[in-house]
Amino acid sequence: MKSGTITVLGSGTSMGVPTIGCDCEVCRSADPRDRRLRPSVMLEWGGHRILIDSGPDFREQAIREGIDRLDAVLFTHGHADHILGLDDLRPLTFPRVTGGARVPLYAAADTADILRSVFKYIFDDNYKYGGIARVALNEIDGPFELLDLRIVPVPVLHGEATIFGYRIGRFAYLTDFSEIPAESMAMLDGVSVVFLDALRHEPHPTHSTLDNSLQVAARIGAAQTFFTHMSHNVPHEATSQTLPPGVMLAYDGLRIEADLES
Ligand SMILES: [Zn+2]
Ligand SMILES: [Zn+2]
């Protein structure tokens, strides 16, 4: 048992909740659990701290959670809502914080290509002006060791794209999927805490619905399942009352203990 803490930095879909210009009930809700920043989680264990994704709300999330150091970032895929906070990692990558090392990033080859193209200046060895994020991009295509953890990328279908979820010990984070292939379901055997995409009730070409994720949750059978990447079609309190035992909606700031030992 290697106990770790998962902190939900953001539980919202790509536009966030409230959504700009919307006056629906959820966007006007006074319930803080209906305020959803872009999706990301932080893992902490034994003095270490890593992120899964760094989205456009990373700065606000880091200030809220008092993040003053960072050991690594794992990326699920290259969409804007998961990567646009890379520039805001800057203060956590400066030598006085890291002791000189670059902060390692881990991503599949296609996601790494997107990072290098969107953030061309960060990966430009001849960049003249300084002050950029000091990161080291590592391409991954299977399980690897990070610090004292075993990180297992879990391929999932996000529409036609194959992207990564991650399994770490008995914790798994699967954001942005429309389908989990059978081989990947097998990789989730024995997880006790799992996060699943549950965008909304209406079908969507690249995301899972609440109904579909309830079925996935039942098949995985984790003690605790948390839905994330939710839109403004999912009111926290009213939806929570419809969920079976063990299935919950995540919310920003939520903390859960999980066993990260493989
Ligand atoms: Zn997304
Ligand atoms: Zn709305």
Coordinates of C-alpha atoms in Angstrom, one line a residue, residues 12-257:
G12 CA -15.6 20.6 -16.1
T13 CA -15.8 20.2 -19.8
S14 CA -13.7 22.2 -22.4
M15 CA -15.7 25.4 -22.0
G16 CA -15.9 25.3 -18.2
V17 CA -19.0 25.8 -16.1
P18 CA -20.4 28.5 -15.9
T19 CA -20.1 28.7 -19.7
I20 CA -19.5 32.2 -21.2
G21 CA -22.8 33.9 -22.1
C22 CA -25.0 31.2 -20.6
D23 CA -27.8 31.9 -18.0
C24 CA -29.0 28.3 -17.5
E25 CA -29.7 27.0 -14.0
V26 CA -26.3 25.3 -13.6
C27 CA -24.4 28.3 -14.9
R28 CA -26.3 30.5 -12.4
S29 CA -26.1 28.0 -9.6
A30 CA -24.9 29.1 -6.1
D31 CA -23.6 25.6 -5.4
P32 CA -19.8 25.8 -5.5
R33 CA -19.8 22.2 -6.9
D34 CA -21.5 23.5 -10.0
R35 CA -18.5 25.7 -10.8
R36 CA -16.2 23.5 -12.9
L37 CA -12.8 24.5 -14.2
R38 CA -11.2 22.7 -17.1
P39 CA -10.3 19.0 -16.3
S40 CA -7.2 18.0 -14.4
V41 CA -6.1 16.2 -11.3
M42 CA -3.1 16.3 -9.0
L43 CA -1.5 13.3 -7.3
E44 CA 0.5 13.6 -4.2
W45 CA 2.4 10.9 -2.3
G46 CA 5.5 10.6 -0.2
G47 CA 6.5 14.3 -0.8
H48 CA 6.0 14.0 -4.5
R49 CA 3.4 15.8 -6.7
I50 CA 2.4 15.3 -10.3
L51 CA -0.4 16.5 -12.5
I52 CA -2.5 14.8 -15.1
D53 CA -2.9 17.5 -17.8
S54 CA -2.4 21.2 -17.4
G55 CA -5.4 23.0 -18.9
P56 CA -6.2 26.7 -19.4
D57 CA -7.3 27.1 -15.8
F58 CA -4.0 25.8 -14.4
R59 CA -2.9 29.1 -12.9
E60 CA -6.1 29.5 -10.9
Q61 CA -6.0 25.9 -9.8
A62 CA -2.4 26.1 -8.7
I63 CA -3.1 29.3 -6.6
R64 CA -6.2 27.7 -5.1
E65 CA -4.4 24.6 -4.1
G66 CA -1.1 26.3 -3.1
I67 CA 1.0 24.3 -5.6
D68 CA 4.6 25.5 -5.1
R69 CA 6.5 22.6 -6.6
L70 CA 5.9 20.0 -9.2
D71 CA 7.6 16.7 -10.1
A72 CA 6.0 15.9 -13.5
V73 CA 3.0 16.3 -15.8
L74 CA 1.3 13.4 -17.6
F75 CA -0.7 14.4 -20.6
T76 CA -3.8 12.5 -21.8
H77 CA -4.0 14.1 -25.2
G78 CA -3.4 17.4 -27.1
H79 CA -6.7 19.1 -27.0
A80 CA -6.7 22.7 -25.8
D81 CA -8.6 22.1 -22.5
H82 CA -5.9 19.7 -21.4
I83 CA -2.7 21.5 -22.5
L84 CA -3.1 25.2 -22.6
G85 CA -1.7 25.7 -19.0
L86 CA 1.7 24.5 -20.1
D87 CA 3.0 28.1 -20.2
D88 CA 1.7 28.7 -16.7
L89 CA 4.0 26.0 -15.4
R90 CA 6.8 28.5 -15.7
P91 CA 7.2 29.5 -12.0
L92 CA 7.3 25.8 -11.0
T93 CA 10.1 25.1 -13.5
F94 CA 12.6 27.8 -12.6
P95 CA 15.9 26.5 -11.2
R96 CA 15.4 28.0 -7.7
V97 CA 12.3 25.8 -7.4
T98 CA 13.6 22.6 -9.2
G99 CA 17.2 22.8 -8.1
G100 CA 18.2 23.1 -11.8
A101 CA 16.4 20.1 -13.3
R102 CA 13.7 20.5 -16.0
V103 CA 10.2 19.4 -15.1
P104 CA 9.5 16.2 -17.1
L105 CA 6.4 16.0 -19.2
Y106 CA 5.1 12.6 -20.5
A107 CA 2.9 12.3 -23.6
A108 CA 2.1 10.0 -26.5
A109 CA 4.1 10.9 -29.7
D110 CA 1.1 12.6 -31.4
T111 CA 0.4 14.6 -28.2
A112 CA 4.1 15.5 -28.0
D113 CA 3.9 16.8 -31.5
I114 CA 1.0 19.0 -30.7
L115 CA 2.8 20.4 -27.6
R116 CA 5.9 21.2 -29.7
S117 CA 3.8 22.9 -32.3
V118 CA 1.4 24.9 -30.0
F119 CA 4.3 25.9 -27.7
K120 CA 7.0 26.2 -30.3
Y121 CA 9.0 28.8 -28.3
I122 CA 9.2 26.5 -25.2
F123 CA 10.9 23.8 -27.3
D124 CA 13.1 26.1 -29.3
D125 CA 16.7 25.6 -28.2
N126 CA 17.6 28.9 -29.7
Y127 CA 14.9 30.9 -27.9
K128 CA 16.7 34.2 -27.0
Y129 CA 14.5 35.8 -24.4
G130 CA 14.4 33.5 -21.4
G131 CA 11.6 33.2 -18.9
I132 CA 10.1 30.2 -20.6
A133 CA 8.9 27.0 -19.0
R134 CA 12.0 24.7 -18.4
V135 CA 10.5 21.3 -19.2
A136 CA 11.7 18.1 -20.8
L137 CA 9.2 16.3 -23.1
N138 CA 9.3 12.5 -22.9
E139 CA 7.3 10.4 -25.5
I140 CA 5.7 7.3 -24.0
D141 CA 3.9 4.4 -25.6
G142 CA 3.5 2.0 -22.7
P143 CA 4.0 1.6 -18.9
F144 CA 7.0 3.4 -17.4
E145 CA 8.5 4.2 -14.0
L146 CA 8.2 7.7 -12.6
L147 CA 9.8 8.4 -9.2
D148 CA 8.7 5.3 -7.3
L149 CA 5.4 4.8 -9.2
R150 CA 4.5 2.6 -12.1
I151 CA 2.5 4.6 -14.6
V152 CA 0.3 2.6 -17.0
P153 CA -1.1 4.5 -20.0
V154 CA -4.6 3.1 -20.8
P155 CA -5.6 3.7 -24.5
V156 CA -9.2 4.9 -24.9
L157 CA -11.1 6.1 -27.9
H158 CA -11.9 9.8 -28.0
G159 CA -14.1 9.8 -31.1
E160 CA -11.7 8.5 -33.8
A161 CA -8.6 9.4 -31.9
T162 CA -6.8 7.0 -29.5
I163 CA -5.7 8.9 -26.4
F164 CA -4.4 7.9 -23.0
G165 CA -6.1 7.5 -19.7
Y166 CA -3.7 6.5 -16.8
R167 CA -3.7 3.8 -14.3
I168 CA -1.4 4.2 -11.2
G169 CA -1.7 1.4 -8.7
R170 CA -5.4 1.1 -7.8
F171 CA -6.3 4.5 -9.2
A172 CA -7.3 5.2 -12.8
Y173 CA -8.2 8.5 -14.5
L174 CA -10.0 8.2 -17.8
T175 CA -11.1 11.5 -19.1
D176 CA -12.3 12.2 -22.6
F177 CA -13.5 8.8 -24.0
S178 CA -16.3 7.7 -26.1
E179 CA -15.3 4.1 -25.8
I180 CA -13.0 1.9 -23.8
P181 CA -11.6 -1.0 -25.9
A182 CA -11.8 -4.5 -24.3
E183 CA -8.0 -4.7 -23.9
S184 CA -8.1 -1.5 -22.0
M185 CA -11.0 -2.6 -19.8
A186 CA -8.8 -5.6 -18.9
M187 CA -6.1 -3.1 -17.8
L188 CA -8.5 -1.7 -15.2
D189 CA -8.9 -4.9 -13.3
G190 CA -8.7 -4.4 -9.6
V191 CA -8.8 -0.5 -9.5
S192 CA -10.6 0.9 -6.4
V193 CA -10.8 4.6 -7.4
V194 CA -11.7 5.4 -11.0
F195 CA -12.5 8.7 -12.8
L196 CA -14.7 8.5 -15.9
D197 CA -15.8 11.1 -18.5
A198 CA -19.5 11.9 -18.2
L199 CA -20.1 14.9 -20.3
R200 CA -23.9 15.1 -20.3
H201 CA -27.0 13.0 -21.0
E202 CA -27.2 13.7 -24.8
P203 CA -24.9 11.5 -26.9
H204 CA -21.7 13.1 -28.1
P205 CA -19.4 11.8 -30.8
T206 CA -16.2 12.0 -28.7
H207 CA -17.4 11.8 -25.1
S208 CA -19.3 9.4 -22.8
T209 CA -22.7 10.1 -21.5
L210 CA -23.8 9.6 -17.8
D211 CA -25.8 6.5 -18.8
N212 CA -22.8 5.0 -20.7
S213 CA -20.4 5.8 -17.8
L214 CA -22.8 4.2 -15.3
Q215 CA -22.6 1.0 -17.4
V216 CA -18.8 1.3 -17.6
A217 CA -18.6 1.9 -13.8
A218 CA -20.6 -1.2 -13.1
R219 CA -18.3 -3.3 -15.3
I220 CA -15.2 -1.9 -13.7
G221 CA -16.7 -2.4 -10.3
A222 CA -14.4 0.0 -8.4
A223 CA -15.3 0.9 -4.8
Q224 CA -15.4 4.6 -5.8
T225 CA -16.2 6.0 -9.2
F226 CA -16.1 9.7 -9.9
F227 CA -17.6 11.3 -13.0
T228 CA -15.7 14.3 -14.5
H229 CA -15.4 16.5 -17.6
M230 CA -19.0 17.5 -17.0
S231 CA -20.9 20.2 -18.9
H232 CA -23.6 22.6 -17.7
N233 CA -26.2 20.0 -18.4
V234 CA -25.3 18.1 -15.2
P235 CA -26.5 19.9 -12.1
H236 CA -24.4 18.5 -9.1
E237 CA -27.0 18.1 -6.4
A238 CA -30.0 16.9 -8.5
T239 CA -27.8 14.5 -10.5
S240 CA -26.0 13.1 -7.4
Q241 CA -29.4 11.9 -6.1
T242 CA -29.9 9.7 -9.1
L243 CA -26.6 7.9 -8.9
P244 CA -26.1 4.4 -7.4
P245 CA -24.0 3.8 -4.3
G246 CA -20.3 4.2 -5.0
V247 CA -20.8 6.5 -8.0
M248 CA -20.3 10.2 -7.4
L249 CA -19.9 13.4 -9.4
A250 CA -16.4 14.9 -8.9
Y251 CA -16.2 18.6 -8.1
D252 CA -13.3 21.1 -8.0
G253 CA -11.3 20.8 -4.9
L254 CA -12.4 17.3 -4.1
R255 CA -9.7 15.1 -2.4
I256 CA -9.6 11.3 -2.3
E257 CA -7.2 8.9 -0.9

